[in-house]
Amino acid sequence: MTPHLTILGLESSCDDTAAAIVRQAEGHTPEILSSIVYGQTELHADFGGVVPEIAARAHAEKLDVAVADALAAAQVTLADLDAVAVTAGPGLIGGVLSGVMCAKGLSAATGLPLVGVNHLAGHALTPRLTDAVAFPYLMLLVSGGHCQYLIARGAEEFTRLGGTIDDAPGEAFDKTARLLGLAQPGGPAVEANAKTGDPKRFRLPRPLLDRPDCNLSFSGLKTAVLRARDQIVAEKGGLTRQDRADLCAGFQQAVADTLTEKTRRAIRLYIGENPVEPVVAVAGGVAANGTIRAALEALCQEAGARFLAPPLALCTDNAAMIAYAGLERFRAGARDGTDLVARPRWPLDKSSPALLGSGKKGAKA
Ligand code: KG4
Ligand code: ZN
């Protein structure tokens, strides 16, 4: 039996350069010794989205700084580590390559084993890091780049029940904010404006609810907001503060209603095969939205499932989740060699076909 494992995790698949140290004694709750995240928001601010070349260069410059900071904050040295875990995909390929090369360099220099991690597995295993939940549980990933329902059955065993066929919900929040002249990232701005708005003034669509599956679509909703905005501008020459608030409230309610109804279906499928102590967890930046979170929480209560939403810093991209997912793989005996490849696409559920649409931040699955 291994007394404890201490793992360094690296994450660089999108626009956050992150390094973290996670330790776990077998049979005990894992502990995050440090978690460092360097965002790149200012670098991409002038371009209206993440520029892959700029992101990759920034990761290459910042990764070793993040590693040094994570070791210092955790008060450990490379000699205290058992392995180096790194996001090997899916994501923007230049960024993923930067992380994989950094991890290979560390591994070659120190002799530490290397463990490649699927970024989505990092998100999906977070409830085990934060709340030590047992498999299987239902996971809803909702962020700027992800949107899918997964049954997590094991550290490398996931069943995908459905997901977006076009935009991720965070992407729709960001585009809606842009249409209304609000600040980026759009989610918090739309939520703040929606507080004084009437969600019923505009009749916005709830896409794909007529279909019985767990797939979602958000691009038509965004277009409906665009049309509603243009109609007001054509009639009145511009938007008032109240128009903006009403559009935000209507959009947010449409996303909340759609996610709630599709989650109801996913819960039904999951509980059908796991009726004892069901657990439903969310991750991703959109899970920070009060209206959406409350709707999902109420739904879980009604369905008799425990609802888990990790703290925001562990919902959004971070390296603690990569270190932890690497720890689970390492404990199970997984080791990667210097031939570990960086993958732009890497579906978690190998048996379910990849859907079209990947979110603004690159191909996610
Ligand atoms: O998980 P995340 O930090 O990054 C990835 O996309 O991987 O999620 C960021 C997304 C952005 O699109 C942002 O607008 C959205 O999460 N978001 C929100 C809120 N806070 C962040 N969406 C709705 N309501 C919020 N309060
Ligand atoms: Zn992510």
XYZ file of C-alpha atoms and ligand atoms in Angstrom:
392
model
C 0.000 0.000 0.000
C 1.282 3.485 -0.870
C 1.268 5.608 2.313
C 0.579 8.796 0.404
C 0.960 10.211 -3.087
C 2.015 13.762 -3.930
C 1.308 14.786 -7.503
C 2.180 17.900 -9.500
C -0.507 18.797 -12.047
C -0.138 21.066 -15.103
C -2.991 22.630 -17.092
C -2.667 24.735 -20.261
C -5.421 23.602 -22.618
C -7.174 26.955 -23.028
C -6.404 30.388 -21.586
C -5.274 29.550 -18.042
C -1.714 28.492 -17.210
C -2.019 26.459 -14.028
C 0.085 24.261 -11.737
C -0.981 22.576 -8.497
C 0.132 20.031 -5.924
C -2.351 17.486 -4.564
C -1.574 14.916 -1.877
C -3.609 11.919 -0.776
C -2.998 9.127 1.661
C -4.761 5.970 0.519
C -8.238 5.812 2.022
C -8.084 9.475 3.068
C -9.530 12.676 1.634
C -7.250 14.361 -0.910
C -5.630 17.643 0.040
C -4.811 20.549 -2.287
C -1.401 21.770 -1.094
C -1.308 24.567 -3.674
C -3.175 25.701 -6.785
C -1.731 28.450 -8.981
C -3.655 29.888 -11.963
C -2.338 32.573 -14.328
C -5.179 33.801 -16.551
C -4.658 35.425 -19.959
C -7.792 37.608 -20.183
C -5.887 40.851 -20.947
C -3.798 39.216 -23.690
C -6.920 38.288 -25.659
C -9.105 41.284 -24.714
C -8.656 43.133 -28.041
C -9.598 40.104 -30.138
C -13.054 39.150 -28.808
C -11.952 35.575 -28.025
C -8.952 33.384 -27.247
C -6.218 33.608 -29.931
C -4.556 30.155 -30.010
C -1.066 31.418 -31.015
C -1.000 34.052 -28.285
C -2.292 31.527 -25.746
C 0.362 28.928 -26.639
C 3.213 31.435 -26.380
C 1.950 32.737 -23.037
C 1.674 29.177 -21.678
C 5.240 28.389 -22.784
C 6.475 31.509 -20.990
C 4.477 31.005 -17.809
C 4.415 27.247 -17.153
C 7.755 27.009 -15.361
C 6.856 30.065 -13.245
C 3.556 28.403 -12.286
C 5.385 25.162 -11.372
C 7.935 27.004 -9.212
C 5.116 28.936 -7.506
C 3.060 25.782 -6.892
C 6.052 23.984 -5.321
C 6.896 27.004 -3.154
C 3.279 27.531 -2.016
C 2.980 23.840 -1.120
C 6.375 23.945 0.624
C 7.603 20.879 -1.243
C 10.417 20.235 -3.727
C 10.506 18.071 -6.851
C 12.090 15.359 -4.690
C 8.867 15.137 -2.631
C 6.744 14.310 -5.682
C 5.598 10.882 -6.868
C 4.570 11.872 -10.403
C 3.878 14.707 -12.838
C 0.359 14.820 -14.311
C -0.428 16.978 -17.320
C -3.448 17.805 -19.469
C -2.771 15.967 -22.741
C -6.051 17.112 -24.365
C -8.651 18.025 -25.464
C -8.053 21.714 -26.079
C -6.166 24.250 -28.155
C -3.298 22.180 -29.471
C -0.488 24.754 -29.030
C -1.349 25.174 -25.356
C -1.715 21.448 -24.723
C 1.682 20.897 -26.428
C 3.313 23.523 -24.183
C 2.092 21.692 -21.076
C 2.999 18.223 -22.343
C 6.520 19.372 -23.312
C 7.018 21.025 -19.925
C 5.880 17.865 -18.109
C 8.107 15.648 -20.271
C 11.071 17.930 -19.514
C 10.403 17.701 -15.778
C 9.988 13.943 -15.986
C 13.194 13.472 -18.010
C 15.212 15.686 -15.680
C 13.974 14.151 -12.417
C 13.036 10.600 -13.356
C 9.493 11.216 -12.056
C 6.771 9.176 -13.791
C 4.589 11.037 -16.286
C 0.780 10.714 -16.363
C -1.306 12.227 -19.175
C -4.775 13.425 -18.151
C -7.930 14.142 -20.123
C -8.977 17.711 -19.227
C -12.636 16.696 -19.154
C -11.838 13.875 -16.722
C -10.240 16.542 -14.510
C -13.552 18.447 -14.401
C -15.602 15.275 -14.085
C -13.574 13.891 -11.140
C -13.618 17.172 -9.171
C -16.506 16.026 -6.899
C -14.197 13.227 -5.690
C -11.478 15.770 -4.935
C -13.817 18.139 -3.071
C -16.397 15.797 -1.540
C -14.884 12.307 -1.825
C -18.033 11.015 -3.551
C -18.133 7.401 -4.686
C -18.797 6.265 -8.271
C -21.205 6.371 -10.027
C -22.518 9.947 -10.065
C -24.079 12.202 -12.681
C -21.972 15.134 -13.863
C -23.132 18.228 -15.750
C -20.250 20.215 -17.269
C -21.356 23.727 -18.219
C -18.739 26.296 -19.137
C -17.528 28.462 -22.005
C -16.090 25.435 -23.759
C -17.972 22.438 -22.414
C -21.530 21.251 -22.122
C -22.257 17.600 -21.507
C -23.953 15.099 -19.212
C -21.740 12.244 -18.042
C -22.226 9.304 -15.746
C -18.844 8.961 -14.004
C -18.388 5.238 -13.331
C -14.620 5.138 -12.736
C -11.534 7.355 -13.105
C -11.426 6.450 -16.786
C -14.932 5.202 -17.327
C -17.587 7.682 -18.389
C -20.889 7.366 -20.200
C -21.944 10.463 -22.126
C -25.709 10.937 -22.045
C -25.761 14.014 -24.263
C -24.398 17.506 -24.770
C -24.593 20.618 -26.889
C -24.770 20.238 -30.636
C -23.437 23.775 -31.182
C -22.453 26.463 -28.637
C -21.613 25.858 -24.988
C -23.888 27.847 -22.609
C -21.043 30.090 -21.378
C -20.295 30.952 -24.979
C -23.964 31.927 -25.440
C -23.765 34.142 -22.316
C -20.609 35.790 -23.697
C -22.155 36.376 -27.135
C -25.363 37.744 -25.598
C -23.318 40.184 -23.527
C -21.449 41.283 -26.645
C -24.741 41.837 -28.517
C -25.962 44.070 -25.698
C -22.705 45.994 -25.280
C -21.937 44.446 -21.877
C -18.505 43.539 -20.485
C -16.705 40.185 -20.960
C -16.812 37.542 -19.634
C -20.504 37.833 -20.353
C -21.956 35.481 -17.741
C -21.534 37.695 -14.669
C -22.563 40.816 -16.663
C -25.745 39.181 -17.999
C -26.604 37.823 -14.543
C -26.154 41.261 -12.931
C -28.353 42.966 -15.570
C -30.998 40.238 -15.396
C -31.644 41.052 -11.716
C -33.835 44.050 -12.624
C -35.302 42.496 -15.778
C -38.610 40.847 -16.650
C -37.861 37.318 -17.933
C -41.317 37.091 -19.555
C -41.233 40.196 -21.772
C -39.510 38.473 -24.702
C -40.601 35.058 -25.946
C -37.266 33.341 -26.442
C -36.950 29.708 -27.602
C -36.146 26.667 -25.429
C -34.249 24.688 -28.114
C -34.543 20.894 -28.509
C -37.074 20.452 -25.686
C -39.330 18.740 -28.209
C -36.722 15.974 -28.492
C -36.621 13.294 -25.793
C -32.803 13.017 -25.596
C -30.266 14.894 -23.433
C -28.791 17.014 -26.241
C -28.870 20.795 -26.108
C -28.491 23.708 -28.514
C -27.793 27.359 -27.674
C -26.968 29.055 -30.967
C -30.633 29.647 -31.960
C -31.281 31.288 -28.602
C -28.449 33.724 -29.196
C -29.855 34.543 -32.651
C -33.292 35.145 -31.074
C -31.691 37.684 -28.701
C -30.050 39.363 -31.709
C -33.416 39.630 -33.524
C -35.190 40.982 -30.444
C -32.453 43.569 -29.965
C -32.569 44.647 -33.619
C -36.342 44.998 -33.482
C -36.164 47.316 -30.475
C -33.405 49.353 -32.113
C -35.448 49.622 -35.343
C -38.549 50.761 -33.395
C -36.982 53.069 -30.836
C -33.529 53.901 -32.176
C -31.669 52.251 -29.263
C -31.867 50.156 -26.107
C -32.887 51.501 -22.728
C -31.419 50.090 -19.533
C -34.744 48.283 -18.974
C -34.687 46.738 -22.482
C -31.220 45.386 -21.754
C -32.261 44.011 -18.366
C -35.354 42.344 -19.860
C -33.310 40.734 -22.656
C -30.746 39.455 -20.131
C -33.460 38.084 -17.830
C -35.280 36.421 -20.737
C -32.072 34.858 -22.070
C -30.935 33.632 -18.648
C -34.348 32.117 -17.922
C -34.327 30.329 -21.285
C -30.892 28.797 -20.518
C -32.011 27.843 -16.993
C -35.261 26.252 -18.279
C -33.439 24.320 -21.010
C -30.707 23.040 -18.684
C -33.282 22.113 -16.030
C -35.472 20.130 -18.400
C -32.539 18.279 -20.011
C -31.025 17.617 -16.575
C -34.390 16.151 -15.486
C -34.057 13.655 -18.343
C -30.412 12.901 -17.544
C -31.310 12.323 -13.866
C -34.077 9.960 -14.912
C -31.633 7.883 -16.991
C -29.001 7.921 -14.253
C -31.362 7.118 -11.360
C -32.959 4.365 -13.437
C -29.721 2.396 -13.143
C -28.445 3.833 -9.816
C -31.416 4.313 -7.475
C -29.403 4.246 -4.223
C -28.063 7.580 -2.850
C -27.895 9.330 -6.240
C -25.471 12.258 -6.575
C -25.679 14.998 -9.198
C -22.686 17.341 -9.575
C -22.038 20.418 -11.717
C -18.792 22.024 -12.839
C -17.824 24.906 -15.105
C -18.149 28.685 -14.947
C -21.870 28.696 -15.788
C -22.525 26.754 -12.567
C -21.732 30.067 -10.814
C -25.021 31.516 -12.111
C -27.444 31.897 -9.184
C -30.623 31.322 -11.220
C -29.251 28.208 -12.932
C -27.732 26.816 -9.746
C -30.972 27.337 -7.794
C -33.020 25.687 -10.550
C -30.717 22.654 -10.641
C -30.645 22.421 -6.860
C -34.457 22.494 -6.683
C -34.662 19.852 -9.390
C -32.284 17.544 -7.481
C -34.267 18.012 -4.296
C -37.457 17.093 -6.138
C -35.738 14.023 -7.649
C -34.281 12.923 -4.301
C -30.664 13.354 -5.436
C -27.790 14.984 -3.548
C -26.644 18.140 -5.370
C -22.936 19.047 -5.408
C -21.430 22.246 -6.783
C -17.683 22.578 -6.091
C -16.322 26.026 -5.120
C -15.986 28.272 -8.172
C -12.163 28.126 -8.252
C -12.454 24.362 -8.750
C -15.356 24.616 -11.225
C -13.355 26.750 -13.656
C -10.080 25.600 -15.245
C -7.386 24.765 -12.687
C -4.518 22.306 -12.213
C -5.661 20.799 -8.901
C -8.264 18.808 -10.842
C -5.529 17.621 -13.241
C -3.225 16.617 -10.368
C -6.129 14.734 -8.761
C -7.222 12.970 -11.970
C -3.535 12.080 -12.507
C -3.385 10.745 -8.958
C -6.337 8.438 -9.595
C -4.740 7.166 -12.828
C -1.335 6.782 -11.151
C -2.830 4.826 -8.248
C -4.465 2.532 -10.804
C -1.024 1.865 -12.335
C -1.149 4.181 -15.372
C 2.199 5.556 -16.618
C 2.934 7.443 -19.825
C 6.211 7.602 -21.706
C 7.973 10.294 -23.694
C 5.691 9.305 -26.572
C 2.676 10.880 -24.786
C 0.834 12.867 -27.456
C -1.077 16.146 -27.196
C -4.619 15.662 -28.505
C -6.913 18.462 -29.752
C -9.924 16.120 -29.499
C -10.342 13.419 -26.898
C -13.886 12.298 -26.070
C -14.294 10.907 -22.563
C -16.797 8.321 -23.663
C -15.104 6.431 -26.489
C -18.342 4.714 -27.477
C -20.382 7.877 -28.082
C -19.778 9.746 -31.350
C -18.349 13.278 -31.151
C -21.014 15.915 -31.737
C -20.607 18.921 -33.958
C -19.837 22.160 -32.185
C -17.073 22.654 -29.745
C -17.421 26.005 -28.024
C -15.330 29.138 -28.519
C -12.320 27.709 -26.789
C -11.595 24.929 -29.207
C -12.505 21.340 -29.729
C -13.419 19.880 -26.396
C -14.747 16.451 -27.173
O -15.197 27.100 -16.746
P -14.795 28.421 -17.297
O -14.030 29.366 -16.420
O -13.875 28.269 -18.551
C -14.100 27.421 -19.611
O -14.917 27.801 -20.472
O -13.462 26.348 -19.644
O -16.150 29.095 -17.799
C -16.156 30.398 -18.309
C -17.544 30.678 -18.817
C -17.643 32.009 -19.529
O -18.304 31.809 -20.758
C -18.439 32.873 -18.571
O -19.226 33.853 -19.212
C -19.305 31.840 -17.865
O -18.467 30.718 -17.702
N -19.770 32.345 -16.573
C -21.052 32.532 -16.263
C -21.074 33.115 -14.969
N -19.785 33.246 -14.528
C -18.986 32.769 -15.531
N -22.169 32.265 -16.953
C -23.344 32.589 -16.378
N -23.452 33.175 -15.159
C -22.356 33.440 -14.418
N -22.468 34.023 -13.227
Zn -12.303 23.284 -18.755
